[in-house]
Amino acid sequence: MDAGPLYAYIDRDDRHHDRCLRLLEEHPGPLVVPTLVVTEVSYLVGSRLGASAEVRFLGDLAAGNLIAEPVLAGDWLRIAELVAGYRDLPLGTVDASVVAAGERRGITEVATLDRRHFSVVRPAHVDAFDLLP
């Protein structure tokens, strides 16, 4: 999962809230969230919606509704390759960590609102990710 759908499901005023909430409620899982995405969402939620909303998000992680995926040592080189290879987008470290985790785990679906970046990126293990929602 990328940050956009996670933020949108938390923020009831976000225009993507309903469909992102539905995705999180209905997707059979697992819902894998790279730790760099956790950091980004925590910052956005905390700074925009406050500590209570941030605590609820952390509660979803603690409850196992979302699976925090660490960046492994071997992922950093792949993240660097992706950032360099897609520098014209620019892709960025957090989005590249989503791609690297997906490749390593063999995941073919990415939940994102960032169609611009994720529709262009070509992961190593499939022709393209299926983008949700």
JSON list of C-alpha atoms in Angstrom, two decimals:
[
{"chain": "A", "resi": 1, "resn": "MET", "atom": "CA", "xyz": [0.00, 0.00, 0.00]},
{"chain": "A", "resi": 2, "resn": "ASP", "atom": "CA", "xyz": [1.04, 3.51, -0.82]},
{"chain": "A", "resi": 3, "resn": "ALA", "atom": "CA", "xyz": [0.32, 6.48, 1.46]},
{"chain": "A", "resi": 4, "resn": "GLY", "atom": "CA", "xyz": [-2.60, 7.99, -0.47]},
{"chain": "A", "resi": 5, "resn": "PRO", "atom": "CA", "xyz": [-5.27, 5.36, 0.25]},
{"chain": "A", "resi": 6, "resn": "LEU", "atom": "CA", "xyz": [-4.19, 5.10, 3.88]},
{"chain": "A", "resi": 7, "resn": "TYR", "atom": "CA", "xyz": [-4.48, 8.83, 4.42]},
{"chain": "A", "resi": 8, "resn": "ALA", "atom": "CA", "xyz": [-7.80, 8.97, 2.54]},
{"chain": "A", "resi": 9, "resn": "TYR", "atom": "CA", "xyz": [-9.40, 6.22, 4.63]},
{"chain": "A", "resi": 10, "resn": "ILE", "atom": "CA", "xyz": [-8.51, 8.13, 7.80]},
{"chain": "A", "resi": 11, "resn": "ASP", "atom": "CA", "xyz": [-9.60, 11.59, 6.60]},
{"chain": "A", "resi": 12, "resn": "ARG", "atom": "CA", "xyz": [-13.38, 11.57, 6.25]},
{"chain": "A", "resi": 13, "resn": "ASP", "atom": "CA", "xyz": [-13.20, 14.83, 4.29]},
{"chain": "A", "resi": 14, "resn": "ASP", "atom": "CA", "xyz": [-10.87, 13.41, 1.64]},
{"chain": "A", "resi": 15, "resn": "ARG", "atom": "CA", "xyz": [-12.61, 12.99, -1.73]},
{"chain": "A", "resi": 16, "resn": "HIS", "atom": "CA", "xyz": [-11.26, 9.42, -1.96]},
{"chain": "A", "resi": 17, "resn": "HIS", "atom": "CA", "xyz": [-12.33, 8.45, 1.57]},
{"chain": "A", "resi": 18, "resn": "ASP", "atom": "CA", "xyz": [-15.29, 6.21, 0.71]},
{"chain": "A", "resi": 19, "resn": "ARG", "atom": "CA", "xyz": [-13.58, 4.09, -1.91]},
{"chain": "A", "resi": 20, "resn": "CYS", "atom": "CA", "xyz": [-10.38, 3.76, 0.13]},
{"chain": "A", "resi": 21, "resn": "LEU", "atom": "CA", "xyz": [-12.32, 2.78, 3.25]},
{"chain": "A", "resi": 22, "resn": "ARG", "atom": "CA", "xyz": [-14.21, 0.21, 1.17]},
{"chain": "A", "resi": 23, "resn": "LEU", "atom": "CA", "xyz": [-10.91, -1.15, -0.18]},
{"chain": "A", "resi": 24, "resn": "LEU", "atom": "CA", "xyz": [-9.50, -1.61, 3.32]},
{"chain": "A", "resi": 25, "resn": "GLU", "atom": "CA", "xyz": [-12.70, -3.22, 4.57]},
{"chain": "A", "resi": 26, "resn": "GLU", "atom": "CA", "xyz": [-13.21, -5.56, 1.60]},
{"chain": "A", "resi": 27, "resn": "HIS", "atom": "CA", "xyz": [-9.74, -6.53, 0.33]},
{"chain": "A", "resi": 28, "resn": "PRO", "atom": "CA", "xyz": [-8.91, -10.08, 1.44]},
{"chain": "A", "resi": 29, "resn": "GLY", "atom": "CA", "xyz": [-5.37, -9.03, 2.35]},
{"chain": "A", "resi": 30, "resn": "PRO", "atom": "CA", "xyz": [-2.72, -9.06, 3.39]},
{"chain": "A", "resi": 31, "resn": "LEU", "atom": "CA", "xyz": [-2.46, -5.28, 3.30]},
{"chain": "A", "resi": 32, "resn": "VAL", "atom": "CA", "xyz": [1.30, -4.74, 3.28]},
{"chain": "A", "resi": 33, "resn": "VAL", "atom": "CA", "xyz": [2.60, -1.27, 4.15]},
{"chain": "A", "resi": 34, "resn": "PRO", "atom": "CA", "xyz": [6.31, -0.56, 3.78]},
{"chain": "A", "resi": 35, "resn": "THR", "atom": "CA", "xyz": [7.70, 1.14, 6.89]},
{"chain": "A", "resi": 36, "resn": "LEU", "atom": "CA", "xyz": [8.65, 4.24, 4.90]},
{"chain": "A", "resi": 37, "resn": "VAL", "atom": "CA", "xyz": [4.97, 4.57, 3.96]},
{"chain": "A", "resi": 38, "resn": "VAL", "atom": "CA", "xyz": [4.01, 4.16, 7.64]},
{"chain": "A", "resi": 39, "resn": "THR", "atom": "CA", "xyz": [6.31, 7.09, 8.44]},
{"chain": "A", "resi": 40, "resn": "GLU", "atom": "CA", "xyz": [4.84, 9.24, 5.66]},
{"chain": "A", "resi": 41, "resn": "VAL", "atom": "CA", "xyz": [1.23, 8.50, 6.64]},
{"chain": "A", "resi": 42, "resn": "SER", "atom": "CA", "xyz": [1.95, 9.05, 10.33]},
{"chain": "A", "resi": 43, "resn": "TYR", "atom": "CA", "xyz": [3.45, 12.44, 9.58]},
{"chain": "A", "resi": 44, "resn": "LEU", "atom": "CA", "xyz": [0.60, 13.51, 7.27]},
{"chain": "A", "resi": 45, "resn": "VAL", "atom": "CA", "xyz": [-2.14, 12.31, 9.59]},
{"chain": "A", "resi": 46, "resn": "GLY", "atom": "CA", "xyz": [-0.50, 13.77, 12.69]},
{"chain": "A", "resi": 47, "resn": "SER", "atom": "CA", "xyz": [0.22, 17.15, 11.13]},
{"chain": "A", "resi": 48, "resn": "ARG", "atom": "CA", "xyz": [-3.12, 17.53, 9.34]},
{"chain": "A", "resi": 49, "resn": "LEU", "atom": "CA", "xyz": [-5.63, 15.62, 11.49]},
{"chain": "A", "resi": 50, "resn": "GLY", "atom": "CA", "xyz": [-3.98, 15.54, 14.92]},
{"chain": "A", "resi": 51, "resn": "ALA", "atom": "CA", "xyz": [-2.64, 13.05, 17.40]},
{"chain": "A", "resi": 52, "resn": "SER", "atom": "CA", "xyz": [-5.92, 11.18, 17.92]},
{"chain": "A", "resi": 53, "resn": "ALA", "atom": "CA", "xyz": [-6.15, 10.27, 14.23]},
{"chain": "A", "resi": 54, "resn": "GLU", "atom": "CA", "xyz": [-2.50, 9.26, 14.22]},
{"chain": "A", "resi": 55, "resn": "VAL", "atom": "CA", "xyz": [-3.07, 7.01, 17.24]},
{"chain": "A", "resi": 56, "resn": "ARG", "atom": "CA", "xyz": [-6.01, 5.31, 15.45]},
{"chain": "A", "resi": 57, "resn": "PHE", "atom": "CA", "xyz": [-3.77, 4.62, 12.44]},
{"chain": "A", "resi": 58, "resn": "LEU", "atom": "CA", "xyz": [-1.11, 3.15, 14.70]},
{"chain": "A", "resi": 59, "resn": "GLY", "atom": "CA", "xyz": [-3.83, 1.05, 16.32]},
{"chain": "A", "resi": 60, "resn": "ASP", "atom": "CA", "xyz": [-4.65, -0.47, 12.93]},
{"chain": "A", "resi": 61, "resn": "LEU", "atom": "CA", "xyz": [-1.01, -1.49, 12.62]},
{"chain": "A", "resi": 62, "resn": "ALA", "atom": "CA", "xyz": [-0.95, -2.88, 16.15]},
{"chain": "A", "resi": 63, "resn": "ALA", "atom": "CA", "xyz": [-4.15, -4.85, 15.53]},
{"chain": "A", "resi": 64, "resn": "GLY", "atom": "CA", "xyz": [-2.63, -6.50, 12.46]},
{"chain": "A", "resi": 65, "resn": "ASN", "atom": "CA", "xyz": [-5.12, -4.93, 10.04]},
{"chain": "A", "resi": 66, "resn": "LEU", "atom": "CA", "xyz": [-2.11, -3.55, 8.17]},
{"chain": "A", "resi": 67, "resn": "ILE", "atom": "CA", "xyz": [1.18, -5.44, 7.92]},
{"chain": "A", "resi": 68, "resn": "ALA", "atom": "CA", "xyz": [4.23, -3.21, 8.34]},
{"chain": "A", "resi": 69, "resn": "GLU", "atom": "CA", "xyz": [6.92, -4.39, 5.94]},
{"chain": "A", "resi": 70, "resn": "PRO", "atom": "CA", "xyz": [10.51, -3.46, 6.83]},
{"chain": "A", "resi": 71, "resn": "VAL", "atom": "CA", "xyz": [12.96, -2.21, 4.27]},
{"chain": "A", "resi": 72, "resn": "LEU", "atom": "CA", "xyz": [15.52, -5.02, 4.13]},
{"chain": "A", "resi": 73, "resn": "ALA", "atom": "CA", "xyz": [19.21, -4.43, 3.47]},
{"chain": "A", "resi": 74, "resn": "GLY", "atom": "CA", "xyz": [18.90, -5.66, -0.12]},
{"chain": "A", "resi": 75, "resn": "ASP", "atom": "CA", "xyz": [15.95, -3.36, -0.78]},
{"chain": "A", "resi": 76, "resn": "TRP", "atom": "CA", "xyz": [18.02, -0.19, -0.47]},
{"chain": "A", "resi": 77, "resn": "LEU", "atom": "CA", "xyz": [19.99, -0.89, -3.65]},
{"chain": "A", "resi": 78, "resn": "ARG", "atom": "CA", "xyz": [16.77, -1.62, -5.56]},
{"chain": "A", "resi": 79, "resn": "ILE", "atom": "CA", "xyz": [15.18, 1.56, -4.17]},
{"chain": "A", "resi": 80, "resn": "ALA", "atom": "CA", "xyz": [18.23, 3.53, -5.34]},
{"chain": "A", "resi": 81, "resn": "GLU", "atom": "CA", "xyz": [18.02, 1.90, -8.79]},
{"chain": "A", "resi": 82, "resn": "LEU", "atom": "CA", "xyz": [14.34, 2.83, -9.07]},
{"chain": "A", "resi": 83, "resn": "VAL", "atom": "CA", "xyz": [14.87, 6.41, -7.91]},
{"chain": "A", "resi": 84, "resn": "ALA", "atom": "CA", "xyz": [17.71, 6.81, -10.43]},
{"chain": "A", "resi": 85, "resn": "GLY", "atom": "CA", "xyz": [15.87, 5.05, -13.24]},
{"chain": "A", "resi": 86, "resn": "TYR", "atom": "CA", "xyz": [12.69, 7.07, -12.79]},
{"chain": "A", "resi": 87, "resn": "ARG", "atom": "CA", "xyz": [14.32, 10.37, -11.84]},
{"chain": "A", "resi": 88, "resn": "ASP", "atom": "CA", "xyz": [12.31, 12.20, -14.50]},
{"chain": "A", "resi": 89, "resn": "LEU", "atom": "CA", "xyz": [9.00, 11.43, -12.73]},
{"chain": "A", "resi": 90, "resn": "PRO", "atom": "CA", "xyz": [10.51, 11.78, -10.02]},
{"chain": "A", "resi": 91, "resn": "LEU", "atom": "CA", "xyz": [9.64, 8.52, -8.28]},
{"chain": "A", "resi": 92, "resn": "GLY", "atom": "CA", "xyz": [11.12, 9.16, -4.84]},
{"chain": "A", "resi": 93, "resn": "THR", "atom": "CA", "xyz": [12.29, 6.88, -2.06]},
{"chain": "A", "resi": 94, "resn": "VAL", "atom": "CA", "xyz": [8.91, 6.13, -0.47]},
{"chain": "A", "resi": 95, "resn": "ASP", "atom": "CA", "xyz": [7.22, 5.11, -3.74]},
{"chain": "A", "resi": 96, "resn": "ALA", "atom": "CA", "xyz": [10.32, 3.12, -4.72]},
{"chain": "A", "resi": 97, "resn": "SER", "atom": "CA", "xyz": [10.08, 1.25, -1.40]},
{"chain": "A", "resi": 98, "resn": "VAL", "atom": "CA", "xyz": [6.54, 0.19, -2.35]},
{"chain": "A", "resi": 99, "resn": "VAL", "atom": "CA", "xyz": [7.86, -1.20, -5.65]},
{"chain": "A", "resi": 100, "resn": "ALA", "atom": "CA", "xyz": [10.83, -2.94, -4.00]},
{"chain": "A", "resi": 101, "resn": "ALA", "atom": "CA", "xyz": [8.65, -4.57, -1.33]},
{"chain": "A", "resi": 102, "resn": "GLY", "atom": "CA", "xyz": [6.16, -5.66, -3.99]},
{"chain": "A", "resi": 103, "resn": "GLU", "atom": "CA", "xyz": [8.90, -7.21, -6.09]},
{"chain": "A", "resi": 104, "resn": "ARG", "atom": "CA", "xyz": [10.47, -9.03, -3.14]},
{"chain": "A", "resi": 105, "resn": "ARG", "atom": "CA", "xyz": [7.15, -10.40, -1.91]},
{"chain": "A", "resi": 106, "resn": "GLY", "atom": "CA", "xyz": [5.74, -11.18, -5.38]},
{"chain": "A", "resi": 107, "resn": "ILE", "atom": "CA", "xyz": [2.82, -8.78, -4.88]},
{"chain": "A", "resi": 108, "resn": "THR", "atom": "CA", "xyz": [0.98, -7.79, -8.05]},
{"chain": "A", "resi": 109, "resn": "GLU", "atom": "CA", "xyz": [-1.50, -5.23, -6.66]},
{"chain": "A", "resi": 110, "resn": "VAL", "atom": "CA", "xyz": [-0.68, -1.79, -5.31]},
{"chain": "A", "resi": 111, "resn": "ALA", "atom": "CA", "xyz": [-3.22, 0.39, -3.54]},
{"chain": "A", "resi": 112, "resn": "THR", "atom": "CA", "xyz": [-2.40, 3.94, -4.59]},
{"chain": "A", "resi": 113, "resn": "LEU", "atom": "CA", "xyz": [-3.99, 7.19, -5.61]},
{"chain": "A", "resi": 114, "resn": "ASP", "atom": "CA", "xyz": [-0.77, 8.07, -7.42]},
{"chain": "A", "resi": 115, "resn": "ARG", "atom": "CA", "xyz": [-1.61, 6.68, -10.84]},
{"chain": "A", "resi": 116, "resn": "ARG", "atom": "CA", "xyz": [0.90, 9.02, -12.49]},
{"chain": "A", "resi": 117, "resn": "HIS", "atom": "CA", "xyz": [3.87, 7.27, -10.91]},
{"chain": "A", "resi": 118, "resn": "PHE", "atom": "CA", "xyz": [2.66, 3.72, -10.48]},
{"chain": "A", "resi": 119, "resn": "SER", "atom": "CA", "xyz": [1.22, 3.38, -13.99]},
{"chain": "A", "resi": 120, "resn": "VAL", "atom": "CA", "xyz": [4.67, 4.19, -15.43]},
{"chain": "A", "resi": 121, "resn": "VAL", "atom": "CA", "xyz": [6.88, 2.04, -13.18]},
{"chain": "A", "resi": 122, "resn": "ARG", "atom": "CA", "xyz": [7.69, -1.42, -14.50]},
{"chain": "A", "resi": 123, "resn": "PRO", "atom": "CA", "xyz": [8.38, -3.84, -11.64]},
{"chain": "A", "resi": 124, "resn": "ALA", "atom": "CA", "xyz": [10.89, -6.64, -12.21]},
{"chain": "A", "resi": 125, "resn": "HIS", "atom": "CA", "xyz": [8.45, -9.51, -11.53]},
{"chain": "A", "resi": 126, "resn": "VAL", "atom": "CA", "xyz": [5.36, -8.51, -13.61]},
{"chain": "A", "resi": 127, "resn": "ASP", "atom": "CA", "xyz": [4.69, -6.25, -16.58]},
{"chain": "A", "resi": 128, "resn": "ALA", "atom": "CA", "xyz": [2.82, -3.76, -14.39]},
{"chain": "A", "resi": 129, "resn": "PHE", "atom": "CA", "xyz": [1.10, -3.57, -11.03]},
{"chain": "A", "resi": 130, "resn": "ASP", "atom": "CA", "xyz": [-2.68, -3.82, -10.86]},
{"chain": "A", "resi": 131, "resn": "LEU", "atom": "CA", "xyz": [-3.63, -0.49, -9.29]},
{"chain": "A", "resi": 132, "resn": "LEU", "atom": "CA", "xyz": [-6.32, -0.30, -6.62]},
{"chain": "A", "resi": 133, "resn": "PRO", "atom": "CA", "xyz": [-8.84, 1.13, -5.79]}
]
